[in-house]
Coordinates of C-alpha atoms in Angstrom, one line a residue:
M7 CA -9.9 -18.7 54.7
A8 CA -7.3 -21.2 54.9
T9 CA -3.7 -20.5 56.2
V10 CA -0.8 -22.5 55.0
R11 CA 2.3 -22.4 57.0
I12 CA 5.6 -23.8 55.2
C13 CA 8.5 -24.5 57.1
L14 CA 11.8 -24.4 55.1
C15 CA 14.4 -27.3 56.3
G16 CA 17.6 -28.8 54.8
D17 CA 21.5 -28.2 55.5
E18 CA 23.2 -25.2 55.6
G19 CA 24.1 -23.9 52.1
T20 CA 21.4 -25.5 50.4
G21 CA 19.8 -22.2 49.2
K22 CA 16.8 -22.1 51.5
S23 CA 16.9 -18.3 51.9
S24 CA 17.7 -17.8 48.4
L25 CA 14.3 -19.4 47.4
I26 CA 12.5 -17.2 49.5
T27 CA 14.1 -14.0 48.4
S28 CA 13.7 -15.0 44.8
L29 CA 9.9 -15.8 45.4
V30 CA 9.4 -12.3 47.0
K31 CA 11.8 -10.1 44.8
D32 CA 11.0 -12.2 41.5
V33 CA 14.7 -12.1 40.8
F34 CA 17.9 -13.7 42.3
V35 CA 19.7 -11.7 45.0
T36 CA 23.4 -11.6 44.3
N37 CA 24.4 -9.5 47.5
K38 CA 24.9 -11.7 50.7
I39 CA 21.6 -12.0 52.7
Q40 CA 21.3 -13.1 56.1
P41 CA 21.7 -16.8 57.2
V42 CA 18.0 -16.9 58.5
L43 CA 15.3 -14.7 57.1
P44 CA 12.5 -13.5 59.2
Q45 CA 8.9 -15.2 58.7
I46 CA 7.0 -13.6 55.9
T47 CA 3.2 -13.9 55.2
I48 CA 1.9 -13.8 51.8
P49 CA -1.8 -12.8 51.3
P50 CA -4.1 -14.6 48.7
S51 CA -4.0 -11.8 46.5
I52 CA -0.2 -12.3 45.5
G53 CA 0.1 -15.5 43.3
T54 CA -1.4 -17.7 45.8
P55 CA -4.5 -20.2 45.5
E56 CA -7.8 -18.4 46.2
N57 CA -8.8 -18.0 49.9
V58 CA -5.3 -19.2 50.9
T59 CA -2.7 -17.0 53.3
T60 CA 0.6 -18.5 53.2
T61 CA 3.2 -18.1 56.0
I62 CA 6.9 -19.0 55.2
V63 CA 9.3 -19.7 57.9
D64 CA 13.0 -20.1 57.0
T65 CA 15.0 -22.3 59.4
S66 CA 18.8 -22.8 60.4
A67 CA 20.3 -26.3 60.7
L68 CA 23.1 -25.4 62.9
P69 CA 23.2 -27.4 66.2
Q70 CA 22.5 -24.4 68.5
E71 CA 19.3 -23.6 66.5
R72 CA 17.8 -27.1 66.8
T73 CA 15.0 -26.1 69.6
N74 CA 13.9 -23.2 67.3
L75 CA 13.8 -25.6 64.3
D76 CA 11.8 -28.3 66.2
K77 CA 9.4 -25.7 67.3
E78 CA 9.0 -24.4 63.8
I79 CA 8.7 -27.9 62.3
R80 CA 5.9 -28.9 64.8
K81 CA 3.9 -25.7 63.9
S82 CA 4.1 -26.1 60.1
N83 CA 1.4 -27.4 57.8
V84 CA 3.8 -28.6 55.3
I85 CA 7.7 -28.9 55.1
L86 CA 9.8 -27.8 52.2
L87 CA 13.0 -30.2 52.6
V88 CA 15.7 -28.5 50.3
Y89 CA 19.0 -30.4 49.1
S90 CA 21.6 -29.1 46.7
D91 CA 24.5 -31.6 46.4
H92 CA 25.3 -35.3 47.0
Y93 CA 26.0 -34.7 50.8
S94 CA 22.8 -32.9 51.5
Y95 CA 20.9 -35.1 49.6
E96 CA 22.3 -38.2 51.4
R97 CA 21.3 -36.4 54.8
V98 CA 17.8 -36.3 53.4
A99 CA 17.0 -39.9 54.2
L100 CA 19.7 -40.3 57.0
W101 CA 19.0 -37.4 59.3
W102 CA 16.2 -35.2 58.0
L103 CA 13.3 -37.3 57.4
P104 CA 13.9 -39.6 60.4
H105 CA 14.1 -36.4 62.6
F106 CA 10.7 -35.3 61.4
R107 CA 9.2 -38.8 62.3
S108 CA 11.1 -38.5 65.9
L109 CA 9.2 -35.2 66.4
G110 CA 5.9 -36.9 65.8
V111 CA 4.7 -34.6 63.3
N112 CA 2.3 -35.9 60.5
V113 CA 2.5 -33.4 57.9
P114 CA 3.3 -33.6 54.1
V115 CA 6.9 -32.7 52.7
V116 CA 8.0 -31.4 49.4
L117 CA 11.3 -32.5 48.3
C118 CA 13.4 -29.8 46.5
A119 CA 16.5 -30.3 44.7
N120 CA 17.5 -26.9 44.4
K121 CA 20.5 -25.3 42.3
S122 CA 19.6 -27.2 39.4
D123 CA 21.7 -24.8 37.4
L124 CA 24.9 -26.2 38.6
S125 CA 23.8 -29.6 37.0
T126 CA 23.3 -28.6 33.4
N127 CA 24.5 -32.2 32.3
I128 CA 21.6 -33.8 34.3
N129 CA 18.0 -33.6 33.1
T130 CA 15.2 -33.5 35.4
E131 CA 13.8 -37.1 34.4
Q132 CA 17.4 -38.5 35.8
V133 CA 17.2 -36.7 39.0
V134 CA 13.7 -37.8 39.6
E135 CA 14.3 -41.4 38.8
D136 CA 17.8 -41.5 40.5
E137 CA 17.2 -39.5 43.6
M138 CA 13.8 -38.7 44.3
L139 CA 11.8 -41.9 43.3
P140 CA 13.8 -44.1 45.8
V141 CA 13.4 -41.7 49.0
M142 CA 9.5 -41.3 48.1
A143 CA 9.3 -45.0 48.2
E144 CA 10.8 -45.3 51.5
F145 CA 9.2 -42.2 53.1
K146 CA 5.4 -41.9 52.2
E147 CA 5.2 -38.4 53.8
I148 CA 6.9 -36.9 50.9
D149 CA 4.1 -35.7 49.1
S150 CA 6.0 -34.4 45.7
C151 CA 9.2 -33.4 44.4
I152 CA 10.6 -30.7 42.3
R153 CA 14.1 -29.2 40.9
T154 CA 14.5 -25.5 41.3
S155 CA 17.0 -22.9 40.9
A156 CA 16.9 -19.4 42.5
R157 CA 19.7 -18.2 40.4
E158 CA 17.9 -18.8 37.2
H159 CA 14.4 -18.2 38.7
H160 CA 13.4 -21.6 37.8
N161 CA 10.3 -23.3 39.3
I162 CA 10.3 -21.0 42.3
N163 CA 6.6 -20.2 42.0
E164 CA 5.9 -23.7 41.3
V165 CA 7.6 -25.1 44.4
F166 CA 5.6 -22.9 46.9
F167 CA 2.6 -23.7 44.9
L168 CA 3.2 -27.6 45.3
C169 CA 3.8 -26.8 49.1
Q170 CA 0.2 -24.8 49.3
K171 CA -1.4 -27.8 47.3
A172 CA 0.3 -30.5 49.7
V173 CA -2.0 -28.8 52.4
T174 CA -5.2 -27.9 50.4
D175 CA -5.0 -30.7 48.2
P176 CA -3.3 -33.4 49.9
I177 CA -2.3 -36.5 47.9
A178 CA -2.2 -39.0 50.9
P179 CA -5.9 -39.7 51.5
L180 CA -6.5 -40.2 47.8
F181 CA -3.4 -42.3 46.5
D182 CA -1.2 -45.2 47.9
S183 CA 1.8 -44.5 45.9
K184 CA 3.2 -47.7 47.2
E185 CA 0.3 -50.0 45.9
S186 CA 0.0 -47.5 43.0
C187 CA -3.8 -47.3 43.5
L188 CA -6.6 -45.0 44.6
K189 CA -7.3 -45.5 48.5
P190 CA -10.6 -47.1 49.4
A191 CA -12.3 -44.1 51.1
C192 CA -11.4 -42.0 47.8
V193 CA -12.8 -44.9 45.6
S194 CA -15.9 -45.0 47.7
A195 CA -16.5 -41.0 47.4
L196 CA -15.8 -41.3 43.8
E197 CA -18.3 -44.2 43.1
R198 CA -20.9 -41.9 45.0
V199 CA -20.0 -39.0 42.6
F200 CA -20.5 -41.5 39.7
Y201 CA -23.9 -42.5 41.1
L202 CA -25.1 -39.0 41.2
C203 CA -24.1 -38.2 37.8
D204 CA -25.5 -41.0 36.4
K205 CA -29.0 -39.4 36.1
D206 CA -30.7 -42.1 34.2
Q207 CA -29.0 -44.9 36.5
D208 CA -28.2 -46.9 33.5
G209 CA -24.8 -47.6 34.8
Y210 CA -22.9 -45.5 32.4
L211 CA -22.2 -41.8 32.0
S212 CA -23.2 -40.7 28.6
D213 CA -21.7 -38.1 26.6
K214 CA -24.4 -35.5 28.0
E215 CA -23.8 -36.6 31.5
V216 CA -20.1 -36.0 31.2
Y217 CA -20.4 -32.6 29.5
D218 CA -22.9 -31.8 32.7
F219 CA -20.4 -33.2 35.0
Q220 CA -17.7 -31.0 33.5
T221 CA -19.8 -27.9 33.8
K222 CA -20.7 -28.7 37.3
C223 CA -17.4 -29.2 38.8
F224 CA -15.1 -27.2 36.7
G225 CA -17.4 -24.3 35.4
K226 CA -16.7 -24.7 31.5
S227 CA -17.8 -26.9 28.8
L228 CA -15.8 -29.9 27.8
Q229 CA -15.2 -30.1 23.7
E230 CA -16.0 -33.3 21.7
E231 CA -12.3 -33.9 21.2
D232 CA -11.3 -33.6 24.8
L233 CA -14.0 -36.1 25.5
D234 CA -12.5 -38.4 22.9
N235 CA -9.1 -38.1 24.0
I236 CA -10.4 -39.0 27.7
K237 CA -12.2 -42.0 26.5
Q238 CA -8.9 -43.4 24.5
A239 CA -6.7 -42.7 27.6
I240 CA -8.8 -44.8 30.0
S241 CA -9.5 -47.5 27.5
K242 CA -5.8 -48.0 27.3
Y243 CA -6.0 -49.4 30.7
S244 CA -9.4 -51.5 30.4
A245 CA -11.2 -52.4 27.3
S246 CA -14.5 -52.3 29.5
A247 CA -14.1 -48.8 30.7
V248 CA -15.8 -47.4 27.9
T249 CA -18.8 -48.7 26.1
P250 CA -21.0 -47.4 23.2
K251 CA -23.5 -46.4 26.1
G252 CA -20.8 -44.5 27.7
V253 CA -18.1 -44.3 30.6
T254 CA -18.4 -47.0 33.2
Q255 CA -17.7 -46.6 36.8
E256 CA -14.6 -48.5 36.2
G257 CA -13.6 -46.2 33.7
F258 CA -14.3 -43.1 35.8
I259 CA -12.4 -44.3 38.8
L260 CA -9.5 -45.2 36.2
L261 CA -9.5 -41.7 34.9
N262 CA -9.1 -40.4 38.6
K263 CA -6.4 -42.7 39.1
I264 CA -4.5 -41.2 36.1
F265 CA -4.8 -38.0 37.5
A266 CA -3.2 -39.0 40.8
E267 CA -0.6 -40.6 39.0
K268 CA 0.3 -37.7 36.9
G269 CA 0.4 -35.4 40.1
R270 CA -3.1 -33.9 39.1
H271 CA -4.8 -34.7 42.5
E272 CA -6.0 -31.2 42.7
T273 CA -8.4 -32.1 39.8
I274 CA -9.8 -35.0 42.1
W275 CA -10.4 -32.6 44.9
I276 CA -12.2 -30.1 42.9
I277 CA -14.6 -33.0 42.0
L278 CA -14.9 -34.0 45.5
R279 CA -15.4 -30.7 46.9
T280 CA -18.1 -29.8 44.3
F281 CA -19.9 -32.8 45.7
H282 CA -19.3 -31.4 49.2
Y283 CA -16.5 -33.7 50.5
S284 CA -14.0 -32.6 53.1
N285 CA -10.4 -33.4 53.2
S286 CA -11.3 -36.5 55.5
L287 CA -13.1 -37.7 52.6
S288 CA -16.5 -37.5 54.4
L289 CA -19.4 -35.1 53.4
H290 CA -19.1 -31.7 55.2
S291 CA -21.1 -31.8 58.4
S292 CA -22.7 -28.4 57.2
F293 CA -24.1 -29.9 54.3
L294 CA -25.3 -33.1 56.1
H295 CA -26.7 -31.3 59.2
P296 CA -27.5 -27.4 58.1
K297 CA -29.0 -25.4 60.8
F298 CA -32.6 -25.8 60.8
D299 CA -34.5 -24.8 64.0
V300 CA -38.1 -25.8 64.6
P301 CA -39.6 -23.6 67.3
A302 CA -42.3 -25.1 69.7
N303 CA -45.7 -25.1 68.3
I304 CA -44.3 -25.4 64.9
S305 CA -43.5 -28.3 62.6
A306 CA -41.4 -29.1 59.6
E307 CA -42.8 -30.3 56.2
L308 CA -41.6 -31.2 52.8
S309 CA -41.8 -28.0 50.5
P310 CA -42.7 -28.6 46.9
A311 CA -39.1 -29.1 45.8
G312 CA -38.8 -31.4 48.6
Y313 CA -41.8 -33.5 47.2
R314 CA -40.6 -33.4 43.6
F315 CA -37.2 -34.5 44.6
F316 CA -38.6 -37.5 46.2
V317 CA -41.1 -38.0 43.4
D318 CA -38.2 -37.9 40.9
L319 CA -36.5 -40.3 42.8
F320 CA -39.0 -43.1 43.2
L321 CA -39.9 -42.9 39.5
L322 CA -36.1 -43.2 38.5
F323 CA -35.7 -46.2 40.5
D324 CA -38.9 -48.0 39.8
K325 CA -37.1 -49.6 36.7
D326 CA -39.9 -52.2 35.9
N327 CA -42.6 -49.3 36.3
D328 CA -44.7 -51.5 38.4
G329 CA -45.6 -48.6 41.0
G330 CA -43.5 -50.2 43.7
L331 CA -39.8 -50.6 44.8
S332 CA -38.7 -54.0 44.8
P333 CA -36.0 -55.0 47.3
S334 CA -33.1 -54.7 44.4
E335 CA -34.6 -51.3 43.4
F336 CA -34.7 -50.3 47.0
T337 CA -31.1 -51.1 47.5
S338 CA -29.9 -49.4 44.4
L339 CA -31.7 -46.3 45.5
F340 CA -30.1 -46.3 48.8
A341 CA -26.6 -47.1 47.5
A342 CA -25.2 -43.6 48.2
T343 CA -26.4 -43.4 51.8
P344 CA -25.3 -45.1 55.0
G345 CA -28.4 -47.5 54.7
L346 CA -32.0 -46.7 55.7
P347 CA -32.4 -43.9 58.1
S348 CA -32.2 -45.3 61.8
T349 CA -35.5 -43.8 62.7
W350 CA -37.2 -46.1 60.0
S351 CA -36.1 -49.2 61.9
D352 CA -37.2 -48.4 65.5
S353 CA -40.1 -50.2 67.2
A354 CA -42.4 -47.5 66.6
T355 CA -42.1 -47.0 62.7
D356 CA -40.9 -50.4 62.0
F357 CA -40.7 -49.4 58.3
P358 CA -42.1 -50.6 55.7
S359 CA -45.1 -52.1 57.9
S360 CA -45.6 -48.5 58.7
T361 CA -47.0 -47.4 55.3
I362 CA -48.6 -48.2 52.1
R363 CA -47.2 -51.2 50.4
N364 CA -48.7 -53.2 47.1
E365 CA -49.7 -56.6 46.8
A366 CA -46.5 -57.8 46.4
G367 CA -45.2 -56.1 49.8
F368 CA -43.1 -53.2 47.8
I369 CA -43.4 -49.7 49.0
T370 CA -45.5 -47.4 46.7
L371 CA -45.1 -43.9 45.5
Q372 CA -48.0 -42.9 48.0
G373 CA -46.3 -44.6 50.7
W374 CA -42.8 -43.5 49.9
L375 CA -43.9 -39.9 50.1
A376 CA -46.0 -40.5 53.2
Q377 CA -42.8 -42.1 54.9
W378 CA -40.5 -39.0 54.1
S379 CA -43.4 -36.7 55.3
M380 CA -43.5 -38.7 58.6
T381 CA -39.6 -38.9 58.8
T382 CA -39.7 -34.8 58.3
F383 CA -42.6 -34.3 61.0
F384 CA -40.6 -36.4 63.5
S385 CA -36.8 -35.8 62.7
P386 CA -36.4 -33.2 60.1
K387 CA -32.5 -33.2 60.6
T388 CA -32.7 -37.0 59.3
T389 CA -34.7 -35.8 56.3
L390 CA -32.0 -33.0 55.5
A391 CA -29.2 -35.6 55.9
Y392 CA -30.7 -38.2 53.5
L393 CA -31.7 -35.4 51.0
A394 CA -27.5 -34.5 50.9
Y395 CA -26.9 -38.3 50.7
L396 CA -29.3 -38.7 47.8
G397 CA -28.0 -35.8 45.7
Y398 CA -30.3 -33.0 46.5
D399 CA -28.1 -30.3 45.4
P400 CA -30.0 -27.1 44.4
P401 CA -28.2 -24.1 42.8
D402 CA -28.1 -22.1 46.1
R403 CA -26.4 -25.4 47.5
Q404 CA -29.0 -25.0 50.5
T405 CA -30.8 -28.5 51.3
T406 CA -33.0 -26.7 53.7
S407 CA -35.1 -25.4 50.6
A408 CA -36.6 -28.9 50.6
L409 CA -38.3 -28.2 53.8
H410 CA -40.5 -25.6 55.3
L411 CA -41.9 -24.5 58.6
T412 CA -45.6 -24.4 59.4
K413 CA -47.4 -21.5 60.9
P414 CA -47.8 -21.7 64.8
R415 CA -50.9 -23.6 65.7
K416 CA -53.5 -22.1 67.5
R417 CA -55.5 -24.1 69.8
N418 CA -57.8 -21.3 71.3
H419 CA -58.8 -18.0 69.9
R420 CA -60.3 -15.8 72.5
G421 CA -63.9 -17.4 72.4
K422 CA -64.2 -17.3 68.5
K423 CA -64.2 -19.9 66.3
L424 CA -60.9 -21.7 65.7
A425 CA -59.1 -21.0 62.5
K426 CA -57.9 -24.0 60.4
T427 CA -54.6 -25.6 61.4
E428 CA -52.0 -24.3 58.8
R429 CA -50.7 -28.1 58.4
N430 CA -50.5 -30.7 56.0
V431 CA -48.9 -33.3 58.2
L432 CA -51.1 -34.4 61.2
L433 CA -50.3 -36.8 64.1
A434 CA -53.1 -38.5 66.0
Y435 CA -52.6 -40.4 69.2
I436 CA -55.1 -43.6 69.3
L437 CA -56.1 -44.2 72.8
G438 CA -58.4 -46.8 74.2
A439 CA -58.7 -49.8 76.3
P440 CA -56.7 -53.2 75.3
G441 CA -58.9 -55.2 72.9
S442 CA -60.9 -51.9 71.6
G443 CA -59.6 -52.2 67.9
K444 CA -56.9 -49.8 67.8
S445 CA -54.3 -52.1 65.8
S446 CA -57.2 -52.9 63.7
L447 CA -58.1 -49.3 62.8
L448 CA -54.0 -49.0 61.8
D449 CA -54.1 -51.9 59.8
A450 CA -57.2 -50.5 58.0
F451 CA -55.6 -47.1 57.4
L452 CA -52.8 -49.0 55.7
S453 CA -55.2 -51.2 53.4
R454 CA -54.3 -54.3 55.4
P455 CA -56.8 -57.3 55.6
F456 CA -58.6 -57.7 59.0
S457 CA -57.1 -60.3 61.3
P458 CA -59.7 -61.7 64.0
T459 CA -56.8 -62.8 65.9
Y460 CA -56.2 -60.5 69.0
H461 CA -52.1 -59.5 69.6
P462 CA -52.0 -57.2 72.5
T463 CA -49.4 -54.1 71.4
I464 CA -46.5 -53.7 73.8
K465 CA -44.3 -51.1 71.7
P466 CA -45.7 -48.1 70.2
R467 CA -47.0 -48.6 66.5
T468 CA -47.0 -45.8 64.0
A469 CA -48.9 -46.1 60.6
V470 CA -48.9 -43.1 58.1
N471 CA -50.8 -42.5 54.9
S472 CA -52.2 -39.7 52.7
V473 CA -56.0 -38.8 53.2
E474 CA -57.9 -37.0 50.3
L475 CA -60.1 -34.3 51.8
P476 CA -63.8 -33.2 50.4
G477 CA -62.5 -31.0 47.4
G478 CA -59.6 -32.9 46.3
K479 CA -56.9 -31.7 48.6
Q480 CA -54.8 -34.2 50.4
C481 CA -52.8 -34.3 53.6
T482 CA -50.6 -36.9 55.5
L483 CA -52.0 -38.5 58.5
I484 CA -50.1 -40.2 61.3
L485 CA -51.8 -42.6 63.5
E486 CA -49.7 -43.6 66.4
E487 CA -50.8 -46.4 68.8
L488 CA -48.7 -45.9 72.1
G489 CA -48.9 -49.5 73.8
E490 CA -47.4 -49.8 77.0
L491 CA -45.6 -46.3 76.8
E492 CA -49.1 -44.6 76.8
P493 CA -48.8 -43.2 80.5
A494 CA -45.0 -42.0 79.8
I495 CA -46.3 -40.1 76.4
L496 CA -49.6 -38.7 78.1
E497 CA -47.3 -37.2 80.8
N498 CA -44.9 -35.9 78.7
S499 CA -45.9 -32.3 77.7
A500 CA -43.7 -32.1 74.6
K501 CA -44.8 -35.3 73.4
L502 CA -48.4 -34.5 73.8
A503 CA -48.2 -31.0 72.3
A504 CA -46.8 -32.5 69.0
A505 CA -50.1 -34.3 68.5
D506 CA -52.9 -32.6 66.7
I507 CA -55.6 -34.6 68.1
L508 CA -56.5 -37.6 70.3
V509 CA -58.7 -40.3 68.9
Y510 CA -60.6 -42.3 71.6
T511 CA -61.4 -45.8 70.6
Y512 CA -63.9 -48.2 72.7
D513 CA -65.5 -51.7 71.8
S514 CA -69.0 -50.8 71.2
S515 CA -69.9 -54.7 72.0
D516 CA -68.0 -54.8 75.3
P517 CA -69.5 -53.0 78.1
E518 CA -66.6 -52.3 79.9
S519 CA -64.7 -50.8 77.3
F520 CA -65.7 -47.0 77.4
A521 CA -65.0 -46.8 81.2
Y522 CA -61.2 -46.9 80.3
I523 CA -61.6 -43.5 78.4
L524 CA -63.5 -42.2 81.3
Q525 CA -60.9 -43.3 83.8
L526 CA -58.1 -42.1 81.4
R527 CA -59.6 -38.4 81.0
S528 CA -60.3 -38.2 84.7
Q529 CA -56.6 -39.2 85.5
Y530 CA -55.1 -36.7 82.9
T531 CA -57.5 -33.7 83.1
Y532 CA -55.5 -31.6 80.9
L533 CA -56.4 -34.1 78.1
D534 CA -59.7 -31.9 77.9
Q535 CA -57.6 -29.1 76.2
M536 CA -56.9 -31.3 73.2
P537 CA -59.1 -31.8 70.1
S538 CA -60.7 -35.2 70.4
L539 CA -62.6 -37.5 68.3
Y540 CA -64.5 -40.6 69.7
I541 CA -64.6 -43.9 67.6
A542 CA -67.2 -46.9 68.5
M543 CA -65.1 -49.9 67.0
K544 CA -66.7 -53.3 66.1
A545 CA -70.0 -51.7 65.1
D546 CA -70.5 -54.9 62.9
M547 CA -71.5 -56.7 66.2
D548 CA -74.3 -56.4 68.8
K549 CA -74.1 -53.1 70.6
S550 CA -73.8 -53.4 74.4
T551 CA -74.9 -50.6 76.9
Q552 CA -71.7 -49.2 78.6
R553 CA -71.6 -50.0 82.5
G554 CA -71.3 -46.7 84.2
D555 CA -73.2 -43.3 85.3
V556 CA -73.0 -42.2 81.5
Q557 CA -73.3 -43.5 77.8
P558 CA -70.7 -42.4 75.4
E559 CA -73.3 -40.3 73.2
E560 CA -74.5 -38.7 76.6
Y561 CA -70.9 -38.2 77.6
T562 CA -70.2 -36.4 74.3
S563 CA -73.2 -34.5 74.0
S564 CA -72.8 -33.0 77.7
S565 CA -69.3 -31.8 76.5
G566 CA -70.7 -30.2 73.2
M567 CA -68.6 -32.7 71.1
A568 CA -69.6 -34.7 68.3
K569 CA -71.1 -38.1 69.0
P570 CA -69.0 -41.1 68.6
L571 CA -68.5 -42.7 64.8
H572 CA -69.8 -46.1 64.8
V573 CA -67.5 -47.9 62.5
S574 CA -66.1 -51.4 61.7
V575 CA -62.9 -52.2 60.0
T576 CA -64.8 -55.0 58.1
W577 CA -67.0 -52.3 56.3
G578 CA -65.9 -50.7 53.0
S579 CA -66.5 -47.2 54.3
I580 CA -63.9 -47.3 56.9
S581 CA -61.8 -45.1 54.8
E582 CA -64.3 -42.2 55.8
V583 CA -63.0 -42.1 59.3
F584 CA -59.8 -41.0 58.6
V585 CA -61.3 -38.3 56.6
H586 CA -63.1 -37.2 59.8
V587 CA -60.0 -37.7 62.0
A588 CA -58.1 -35.3 59.5
E589 CA -60.7 -32.8 59.4
A590 CA -61.1 -32.7 63.0
A591 CA -57.2 -32.2 63.5
L592 CA -57.4 -29.3 60.7
W593 CA -60.4 -27.8 62.2
P594 CA -60.1 -28.3 66.0
G595 CA -62.9 -25.8 67.1
G596 CA -65.3 -28.8 66.7
A597 CA -63.2 -31.3 68.6
L598 CA -62.8 -29.3 71.8
P599 CA -65.1 -29.6 75.0
K600 CA -67.7 -27.0 75.1
G601 CA -66.1 -23.7 77.0
M602 CA -62.5 -24.8 76.2
E603 CA -62.6 -22.1 73.2
G604 CA -63.3 -19.3 75.8
E605 CA -60.4 -20.1 78.3
E606 CA -57.8 -18.1 76.3
E607 CA -60.0 -15.3 76.6
V608 CA -59.9 -15.8 80.5
D609 CA -56.1 -16.1 80.5
W610 CA -56.1 -12.7 78.4
V611 CA -58.2 -11.1 81.1
R612 CA -56.1 -12.3 83.9
W613 CA -52.7 -11.1 82.0
W614 CA -54.5 -7.6 81.4
V615 CA -55.5 -7.5 85.1
V616 CA -51.9 -8.7 86.1
G617 CA -50.5 -5.9 83.6
G618 CA -52.5 -3.2 85.2
A619 CA -51.5 -4.1 88.7
V620 CA -47.9 -3.7 87.4
V621 CA -48.5 -0.5 85.5
A622 CA -50.3 1.0 88.6
V623 CA -47.3 -0.3 91.1
G624 CA -44.8 1.4 88.9
A625 CA -46.6 4.8 88.5
A626 CA -46.7 4.7 92.5
V627 CA -43.1 4.0 92.8
A628 CA -42.4 6.6 90.2
G629 CA -44.4 9.2 92.2
I630 CA -42.7 8.2 95.4
W631 CA -39.4 8.7 93.9
K632 CA -40.3 12.0 92.6
R633 CA -41.6 13.3 95.9
A634 CA -38.3 11.9 97.7
T635 CA -36.1 13.7 95.0
R636 CA -38.0 17.2 95.4
D637 CA -37.6 16.8 99.3

């Protein structure tokens, strides 16, 4: 609930106290009232905007009350500055407004010409033009101005309503009265609103899109006659603001400029708040970053609603229907955002080379969805923020509905066959000696042509793509080559726990290649607890006997694991390898060394033994305590 604190200022005798009593009692009080009224608080239920509590503070301009006056001015959210004659009007610009500035306060000021009943021969337009506009031009802190009469109860509710609106719907962030234009931040926000309402992205708001916009923002339909009037009004400012196709972005901005010029800035705020903007003209943090915690051993994935949103977004911006997003289409798609997610440009991801592209180098729908699946896996908060930027706004206004959490992953299950991992996005770390073919495997995963030139991988590299499993079901597989960060990642328990499977590669034509894997597993013995798959690369070349005490086939057989897959990235069947990787990650039981599945049972036995000992000790202590109390 918002709170608005209004401080009434002005010379003695201008009628400040009478304005307050007229508001509270709804009539003019003819009896003499005390010079300074006590503070009053008006709850939202009494003629105030929804969810706004209003506190009204009366002040005195007497010199001996200066300390209290300054204190109340500093505490206020808005100042109602009252004058009633020529002398008090002159003091507005000569003393009051400079005094506010000297106190360092930065709050809106509503200028009030009170006792309008004493100037019956002067109309409001003349007062505004002769008195108020010159002061407003000099002092930008003046939010609005109004003529009132406490005696005739004229504009009493309205003046306090203006004060409330000066706080809840401030004009200052929206409109530059000196330049008579909307401020850049406001224009930028409204351009994004136009972008989101232009559902077909043709650059115009059709009549249907305007009707939908009206219903979304104001909760009521717009009559055809009213729409025609709106079009005529903005057409007077610019001939290009309205076309047969609809209202242009220029016309939409002009319409809001007209609202600001006519003092209807609350209308602009209704629009902006409907699209989750705060008073600082930035998207609300709670909208960009809603609470979404991912517990350990659980991952985040796109829900069906999230997938549907990203599919629709891709199809909407693929204007030429070529199945890929060209650079211009990609730029248009991200126009309402700060740009590409920072996680997409880091060294490991290096978008768009991390996912599927067509022959022209444009990201495909398959690659687009895979990229967002990977983003959600590694950084769900990034996905949630971009869902907000891109216009995902379901009826419940909760962007978290586009994501869901997986069930906890079970590594071991007390000696029984491991259950299927309930995940659709799987992470595999690719490990192996330099030159064993890790990078070529990632290239093949992304359907990139084989290059015989060897380029050592220094920084981590990631590739993501969808994999179709037997039966037609698809999952998203992330392959990550660790580069020089391999030791740091393998020693990081959180990083290691994130992986669903480890894929060990070795060059079957190099007799020294498999020794690297043996050394790695000897150095990091806990890798035995991770599901693993072995791949013998470069099977199109002559096979070499690996130097060492054990050959790859013997090593895997002795561990009760599947023998290495012999593959070559030059073979057309290379795609089958990724199906094997995905299946091993989904059903990890067959990818663990023999005996590992029973380890959890041993742990349970150990905990039962410890638990029994604790119970026995507890019973003994209880018996001793009872005997002691009896003695």
